[in-house]
Amino acid sequence: MNELLQLLLERIVGLGYVDAASAGRGTIAFSFAAAALADVAVSAATVLRVCRGSLAVDERACRPCIAVGVAATPHGEVEEVRLIEEAESALDEARSAGGLAVRDLSLDAPAFDRLALMQDLPTAIANGEMFLQYQPKVHVRRQEIGSCEALVRWNHSIRGLIGPGDFITVAEDCGQIAALTLWTLDRVIEDQALVHGDGHDLRFFINISGQLLSDDAFVAAVCERMDLCDARIGFEITETAVIEDPLSAIANLNTFAAAGIDIAIDDYGAGLSSLAYLKQLPAKELKIDKLFILNLTSSNRDPLIVRSTIDLAHALDMEVTAEGVESPAALALLSVMGCDMVQGYLISRPVSLDLFRQFLRDYSADSWRESCRGTFAQPASFWKRA
């Protein structure tokens, strides 16, 4: 499978899509610009035709079964998360519709009515319109899935898929962020029990709004839930969330830590990083923002920033996770730098619980590990750590 994907990737890159990359087992992601929707459809059909051509794998000729799904939008009008998810939905449609599906997102409403979303959100939480996807994190040296991040999505009954960039701030503004986060925590506890039953003991991380770090009722509700279960939970918080109300935030983060919840600092480097607060947080993990990881192999300064951040985190007894890892080259460089964990499309996109459980089964069968054997097959002395 790895050799076949590499051959297909070379064909797509040969068409001019230089940012094409593997996006998990059996999937390649690529993007391109076009003047009109008709040009998008022509390019997608070209990719399908070229990839369906005969290939030689292990000295044997084969003709792969290929499907191409594309989401198109005027530049900058749709956030990246939604564009990717729509492309994935188009791919599912293509698999059952003969191999090609193109979605024109410009036909959608250009913006969501925030007031309408505020009114709809409580009902959406109650009626099951919200759902979770999970993205695994691989521990580099141990070569195993160490934890995962839970990501909440909204499949609106009328508007369809709404990205988190559109509804998280709405939830904060209308006072529903606590209810949404507690709903997420309840689902994660249930889902983790299923994954644990499959034989995988993973910690599940949830993103926490800065508003909730000074909400005593939310803190009490979380601790009550943790007392009633043995789930392994982590909270991801941003530095700016702490800066808003540092006394309450630090006190409540210590309360979470005492309840057995691991604290991770998310998007480190994307905002105003403060060492004064960083040293006071009961954090066990620091996540480097993907802004620095995506340009890791093409920038002169980003590798210096990433390496210094890894050394700083290790000096503070924190493990480091790199977000947005999308290429083997970035993975190799991060491993040399001593990064502890990696997360990104090179490993897996965010997927439903069923697909996440399947991914864990496949990974245990050495799928992704085998593909990265050249990076991981190093002696203990190779792994440098401050």
Coordinates of C-alpha atoms in Angstrom, one line a residue, residues 127-354:
N127 CA -31.1 17.0 19.8
G128 CA -27.9 15.3 18.8
E129 CA -26.8 17.6 16.0
M130 CA -23.3 17.9 17.6
F131 CA -20.8 15.1 17.0
L132 CA -17.2 14.3 17.8
Q133 CA -14.2 13.4 15.7
Y134 CA -10.9 12.1 17.0
Q135 CA -7.3 12.8 15.8
P136 CA -4.6 10.5 17.2
K137 CA -1.2 11.6 18.6
V138 CA 1.8 9.3 18.1
H139 CA 4.5 9.1 20.6
V140 CA 7.7 9.3 18.5
R141 CA 10.1 7.2 20.5
R142 CA 7.7 4.6 21.7
Q143 CA 6.2 4.3 18.2
E144 CA 2.6 4.0 19.5
I145 CA -0.6 6.0 19.8
G146 CA -0.3 7.9 23.1
S147 CA -3.4 9.9 23.1
C148 CA -6.0 11.7 20.9
E149 CA -7.8 15.0 20.6
A150 CA -11.6 15.2 20.6
L151 CA -12.9 17.8 18.1
V152 CA -16.6 18.9 18.2
R153 CA -18.6 19.4 15.0
W154 CA -22.1 20.7 14.3
N155 CA -24.3 19.1 11.6
H156 CA -27.1 21.6 11.5
S157 CA -30.5 20.2 10.5
I158 CA -31.0 22.9 7.9
R159 CA -27.6 24.6 7.2
G160 CA -25.6 21.4 7.1
L161 CA -22.0 21.2 8.4
I162 CA -21.0 24.3 10.4
G163 CA -17.3 24.6 11.3
P164 CA -16.0 25.2 14.8
G165 CA -14.7 28.6 13.7
D166 CA -18.4 29.7 13.2
F167 CA -20.0 28.2 16.3
I168 CA -17.5 28.1 19.1
T169 CA -17.4 31.9 19.5
V170 CA -21.2 31.9 19.2
A171 CA -21.4 29.4 22.1
E172 CA -19.2 31.7 24.2
D173 CA -21.2 34.8 23.3
C174 CA -24.6 33.2 24.2
G175 CA -23.5 31.5 27.4
Q176 CA -23.7 27.9 25.9
I177 CA -20.0 27.1 26.0
A178 CA -20.2 25.3 29.4
A179 CA -23.1 23.2 28.2
L180 CA -21.3 22.3 25.0
T181 CA -18.1 21.4 26.8
L182 CA -19.9 19.3 29.4
W183 CA -21.7 17.5 26.5
T184 CA -18.3 16.9 24.9
L185 CA -16.9 15.6 28.2
D186 CA -19.8 13.2 28.6
R187 CA -19.5 11.8 25.1
V188 CA -15.7 11.5 25.4
I189 CA -16.0 9.5 28.7
E190 CA -18.5 7.1 26.9
D191 CA -16.3 6.8 23.8
Q192 CA -13.1 6.3 25.8
A193 CA -14.8 3.4 27.6
L194 CA -15.4 1.7 24.2
V195 CA -11.8 2.3 23.0
H196 CA -10.5 0.9 26.3
G197 CA -12.7 -2.1 25.8
D198 CA -10.9 -2.6 22.5
G199 CA -7.6 -2.8 24.5
H200 CA -6.3 0.7 24.0
D201 CA -5.6 2.8 27.1
L202 CA -5.4 6.3 25.7
R203 CA -5.9 9.7 27.2
F204 CA -8.6 11.8 25.4
F205 CA -8.0 15.6 25.3
I206 CA -10.7 18.2 25.1
N207 CA -10.3 21.9 24.1
I208 CA -11.4 24.2 26.9
S209 CA -12.5 27.8 26.4
G210 CA -10.8 30.5 28.5
Q211 CA -14.2 31.6 29.8
L212 CA -14.6 28.3 31.6
L213 CA -11.3 28.6 33.6
S214 CA -13.0 31.1 35.9
D215 CA -16.4 29.4 36.0
D216 CA -16.7 27.7 39.4
A217 CA -19.9 25.9 38.4
F218 CA -18.2 24.3 35.4
V219 CA -15.2 23.3 37.5
A220 CA -17.5 21.6 40.1
A221 CA -19.4 19.8 37.3
V222 CA -16.2 18.5 35.8
C223 CA -14.9 17.3 39.1
E224 CA -18.2 15.6 39.9
R225 CA -18.0 13.7 36.6
M226 CA -14.4 12.7 37.2
D227 CA -15.2 11.3 40.6
L228 CA -17.8 9.0 39.1
C229 CA -15.6 7.4 36.4
D230 CA -12.0 6.3 35.9
A231 CA -11.6 8.0 32.5
R232 CA -8.3 9.3 31.4
I233 CA -9.0 12.9 30.3
G234 CA -6.9 15.9 29.3
F235 CA -7.7 19.5 28.8
E236 CA -6.1 21.7 26.1
I237 CA -6.0 25.4 27.0
T238 CA -4.4 28.3 25.3
E239 CA -2.0 30.8 26.9
T240 CA -4.4 33.7 26.2
A241 CA -7.1 31.8 28.2
V242 CA -4.9 32.1 31.3
I243 CA -3.9 35.7 30.7
E244 CA -7.5 36.8 30.8
D245 CA -7.9 35.9 34.5
P246 CA -4.7 34.4 35.8
L247 CA -5.5 33.9 39.5
S248 CA -8.8 32.0 38.8
A249 CA -7.4 30.2 35.8
I250 CA -4.3 28.9 37.6
A251 CA -6.3 27.9 40.7
N252 CA -8.8 26.0 38.7
L253 CA -6.2 24.3 36.5
N254 CA -4.6 23.0 39.7
T255 CA -8.0 21.7 40.7
F256 CA -8.4 19.9 37.4
A257 CA -4.9 18.5 37.8
A258 CA -5.7 17.2 41.3
A259 CA -8.8 15.5 39.8
G260 CA -6.5 13.5 37.5
I261 CA -6.9 15.7 34.4
D262 CA -3.7 16.3 32.4
I263 CA -3.2 19.9 31.2
A264 CA -1.8 20.7 27.8
I265 CA -0.9 24.2 26.5
D266 CA -2.4 24.4 23.0
D267 CA -1.2 26.6 20.1
Y268 CA 2.0 27.6 21.8
G269 CA 3.7 30.4 19.9
A270 CA 0.5 31.5 18.0
G271 CA -0.3 34.2 20.6
L272 CA 1.6 36.3 23.1
S273 CA 3.7 33.6 24.9
S274 CA 4.4 34.5 28.5
L275 CA 7.1 32.6 30.5
A276 CA 5.8 34.2 33.7
Y277 CA 2.5 32.3 33.3
L278 CA 4.0 29.2 31.7
K279 CA 6.1 28.3 34.7
Q280 CA 3.0 28.6 37.0
L281 CA 0.8 26.2 35.1
P282 CA 0.4 22.5 36.1
A283 CA 0.9 21.5 32.5
K284 CA 2.4 18.2 31.4
E285 CA 2.3 18.9 27.6
L286 CA 3.0 21.8 25.3
K287 CA 1.7 21.8 21.8
I288 CA 3.6 23.8 19.2
D289 CA 1.2 25.6 16.8
K290 CA 1.0 24.1 13.4
L291 CA 2.0 27.5 11.9
F292 CA 5.6 26.7 12.7
I293 CA 5.4 23.0 11.8
L294 CA 3.9 23.5 8.3
N295 CA 6.9 25.6 7.3
L296 CA 9.5 23.6 9.2
T297 CA 11.3 22.2 6.2
S298 CA 11.1 25.4 4.0
S299 CA 12.0 28.1 6.6
N300 CA 15.3 29.2 8.1
R301 CA 13.8 30.5 11.4
D302 CA 11.0 28.1 12.2
P303 CA 13.3 25.2 12.9
L304 CA 15.2 27.4 15.4
I305 CA 12.0 28.4 17.1
V306 CA 10.7 24.8 17.3
R307 CA 14.0 23.4 18.6
S308 CA 14.2 26.1 21.3
T309 CA 10.6 25.5 22.3
I310 CA 11.2 21.8 22.6
D311 CA 14.3 22.5 24.8
L312 CA 12.3 24.9 27.0
A313 CA 9.4 22.5 27.5
H314 CA 11.7 19.7 28.4
A315 CA 13.5 22.0 30.9
L316 CA 10.0 22.6 32.5
D317 CA 9.3 18.8 32.6
M318 CA 6.7 18.9 29.8
E319 CA 6.4 16.7 26.8
V320 CA 6.1 18.4 23.4
T321 CA 3.5 17.7 20.7
A322 CA 3.9 19.1 17.2
E323 CA 0.6 19.9 15.5
G324 CA 0.1 19.9 11.7
V325 CA 2.7 17.2 10.8
E326 CA 1.9 16.5 7.1
S327 CA 5.2 15.2 5.6
P328 CA 7.8 12.5 6.4
A329 CA 10.5 15.2 6.1
A330 CA 8.9 17.3 8.9
L331 CA 8.5 14.1 11.0
A332 CA 12.1 13.2 10.6
L333 CA 13.3 16.7 11.5
L334 CA 11.1 16.8 14.6
S335 CA 12.3 13.4 15.7
V336 CA 16.0 14.6 15.5
M337 CA 15.0 17.7 17.6
G338 CA 13.6 15.4 20.3
C339 CA 9.9 16.1 19.9
D340 CA 7.9 13.7 22.0
M341 CA 4.6 13.4 20.1
V342 CA 3.3 14.3 16.6
Q343 CA -0.2 15.0 15.4
G344 CA -1.4 15.7 11.9
Y345 CA -2.6 14.5 8.5
L346 CA 0.6 12.4 8.0
I347 CA -0.9 10.2 10.8
S348 CA -4.6 10.7 10.4
R349 CA -7.2 13.3 9.8
P350 CA -9.9 13.8 12.5
V351 CA -12.3 10.9 12.1
S352 CA -15.5 9.5 13.6
L353 CA -15.3 7.2 16.6
D354 CA -15.9 4.1 14.4

